Tab-separated table of C-alpha atoms in Angstrom:
chain	number	residue	atom	x	y	z
T	1	UNK	CA	-84.566	-47.972	-28.253
T	2	UNK	CA	-80.803	-47.965	-27.789
T	3	UNK	CA	-79.221	-44.804	-29.103
T	4	UNK	CA	-75.696	-44.260	-30.319
T	5	UNK	CA	-73.301	-41.364	-30.038
T	6	UNK	CA	-73.899	-40.295	-33.652
T	7	UNK	CA	-77.579	-39.708	-32.911
T	8	UNK	CA	-76.620	-37.664	-29.888
T	9	UNK	CA	-74.278	-35.297	-31.688
T	10	UNK	CA	-76.598	-34.927	-34.688
T	11	UNK	CA	-78.691	-32.330	-32.871
T	12	UNK	CA	-77.300	-28.803	-32.270
T	13	UNK	CA	-79.042	-28.478	-28.886
T	14	UNK	CA	-77.418	-31.687	-27.660
T	15	UNK	CA	-74.034	-30.527	-28.949
T	16	UNK	CA	-74.508	-27.296	-26.991
T	17	UNK	CA	-75.421	-29.245	-23.847
T	18	UNK	CA	-72.292	-31.363	-24.273
T	19	UNK	CA	-70.219	-28.217	-24.697
T	20	UNK	CA	-71.708	-26.668	-21.565
T	21	UNK	CA	-71.019	-29.621	-19.293
T	22	UNK	CA	-67.580	-30.287	-20.765
T	23	UNK	CA	-66.178	-27.570	-18.526
T	24	UNK	CA	-68.140	-28.264	-15.358
T	25	UNK	CA	-70.970	-30.438	-14.111
T	26	UNK	CA	-74.252	-28.554	-14.026
T	27	UNK	CA	-77.574	-29.345	-12.421
T	28	UNK	CA	-80.454	-30.011	-14.774
T	29	UNK	CA	-82.282	-26.761	-14.049
T	30	UNK	CA	-79.203	-24.719	-14.905
T	31	UNK	CA	-78.854	-26.563	-18.199
T	32	UNK	CA	-82.523	-25.983	-19.018
T	33	UNK	CA	-82.290	-22.289	-18.133
T	34	UNK	CA	-79.658	-21.756	-20.860
T	35	UNK	CA	-82.104	-22.612	-23.667
T	36	UNK	CA	-85.237	-21.019	-25.062
T	37	UNK	CA	-87.144	-24.292	-25.241
T	38	UNK	CA	-89.310	-26.074	-22.703
T	39	UNK	CA	-87.841	-28.030	-19.824
T	40	UNK	CA	-89.453	-31.255	-21.085
T	41	UNK	CA	-87.659	-30.738	-24.410
T	42	UNK	CA	-84.334	-30.340	-22.607
T	43	UNK	CA	-85.139	-33.400	-20.501
T	44	UNK	CA	-85.573	-35.418	-23.705
T	45	UNK	CA	-82.197	-34.204	-24.957
T	46	UNK	CA	-80.601	-35.112	-21.624
T	47	UNK	CA	-82.211	-38.546	-21.785
T	48	UNK	CA	-80.765	-39.179	-25.251
T	49	UNK	CA	-77.306	-38.043	-24.132
T	50	UNK	CA	-77.567	-40.330	-21.109
T	51	UNK	CA	-78.758	-43.308	-23.151
T	52	UNK	CA	-75.826	-43.054	-25.526
T	53	UNK	CA	-73.366	-42.688	-22.651
T	54	UNK	CA	-72.112	-39.142	-23.260
T	55	UNK	CA	-73.316	-37.855	-19.917
T	56	UNK	CA	-74.140	-39.317	-16.550
T	57	UNK	CA	-76.580	-37.961	-14.007
T	58	UNK	CA	-75.459	-37.822	-10.386
T	59	UNK	CA	-77.754	-37.042	-7.508
T	60	UNK	CA	-76.342	-34.517	-4.995
T	61	UNK	CA	-78.844	-33.514	-2.375
T	62	UNK	CA	-81.976	-32.266	-4.082
T	63	UNK	CA	-80.253	-31.594	-7.383
T	64	UNK	CA	-79.343	-33.901	-10.239
T	65	UNK	CA	-76.087	-32.971	-11.958
T	66	UNK	CA	-75.007	-33.711	-15.518
T	67	UNK	CA	-71.414	-34.806	-15.893
T	68	UNK	CA	-69.536	-35.357	-19.135
T	69	UNK	CA	-68.384	-38.810	-20.137
T	70	UNK	CA	-66.495	-38.324	-23.390
T	71	UNK	CA	-65.101	-41.811	-23.796
T	72	UNK	CA	-67.930	-42.563	-26.233
T	73	UNK	CA	-66.742	-39.745	-28.503
T	74	UNK	CA	-63.846	-42.017	-29.441
T	75	UNK	CA	-66.313	-43.804	-31.746
T	76	UNK	CA	-66.824	-40.552	-33.616
T	77	UNK	CA	-63.106	-39.770	-33.648
T	78	UNK	CA	-62.311	-43.213	-35.091
T	79	UNK	CA	-64.964	-42.831	-37.782
T	80	UNK	CA	-63.752	-39.353	-38.736
T	81	UNK	CA	-60.114	-40.480	-38.739
T	82	UNK	CA	-60.631	-42.874	-41.642
T	83	UNK	CA	-61.946	-40.011	-43.752
T	84	UNK	CA	-59.210	-37.657	-42.614
T	85	UNK	CA	-56.618	-40.160	-43.824
T	86	UNK	CA	-58.464	-40.615	-47.128
T	87	UNK	CA	-58.657	-36.882	-47.824
T	88	UNK	CA	-55.095	-36.260	-46.684
T	89	UNK	CA	-53.886	-38.814	-49.216
T	90	UNK	CA	-56.003	-37.272	-51.972
T	91	UNK	CA	-54.814	-33.753	-51.166
T	92	UNK	CA	-51.183	-34.898	-51.033
T	93	UNK	CA	-51.589	-36.489	-54.483
T	94	UNK	CA	-53.161	-33.285	-55.823
T	95	UNK	CA	-50.293	-31.229	-54.409
T	96	UNK	CA	-47.755	-33.502	-56.083
T	97	UNK	CA	-49.614	-33.276	-59.393
T	98	UNK	CA	-49.824	-29.482	-59.238
T	99	UNK	CA	-46.109	-29.215	-58.452
T	100	UNK	CA	-45.341	-31.421	-61.458
T	101	UNK	CA	-47.482	-29.200	-63.685
T	102	UNK	CA	-45.789	-26.084	-62.382
T	103	UNK	CA	-42.294	-27.311	-63.267
T	104	UNK	CA	-43.085	-28.885	-66.646
T	105	UNK	CA	-42.063	-26.706	-69.583
T	106	UNK	CA	-45.105	-25.322	-71.345
T	107	UNK	CA	-45.839	-27.031	-74.658
T	108	UNK	CA	-46.238	-24.670	-77.574
T	109	UNK	CA	-49.362	-24.933	-79.645
T	110	UNK	CA	-49.256	-24.774	-83.446
T	111	UNK	CA	-50.668	-21.247	-83.464
T	112	UNK	CA	-47.942	-19.995	-81.127
T	113	UNK	CA	-45.263	-21.664	-83.262
T	114	UNK	CA	-46.631	-20.343	-86.583
T	115	UNK	CA	-46.913	-16.763	-85.223
T	116	UNK	CA	-43.260	-16.776	-84.278
T	117	UNK	CA	-42.172	-17.965	-87.747
T	118	UNK	CA	-44.046	-15.120	-89.497
T	119	UNK	CA	-42.359	-12.378	-87.451
């Protein structure tokens, strides 16, 4: 099964793994040691991240190192951008509407008008 980047970032453990290797490449054992789950569970997370292209595994001596490959995150950024634009436009329209309300003179209701005439 071919996985996509959205599946990869849907899981908090995988997001944490991505965050960890964003700063430096780490060997698989070091990644696994940072979590309170089994090594096979971490291996499955690593496999998913590899399949979707967010990380690559490089062999160096006896160790296998995880390295970040964040080019695939552009898919997520592009998807989020369309919604950012949508909400920015909606919030700008709301701001304009609220400013118009603020500067409109308040309309008097009949009760307010009749009270003033009696006094």
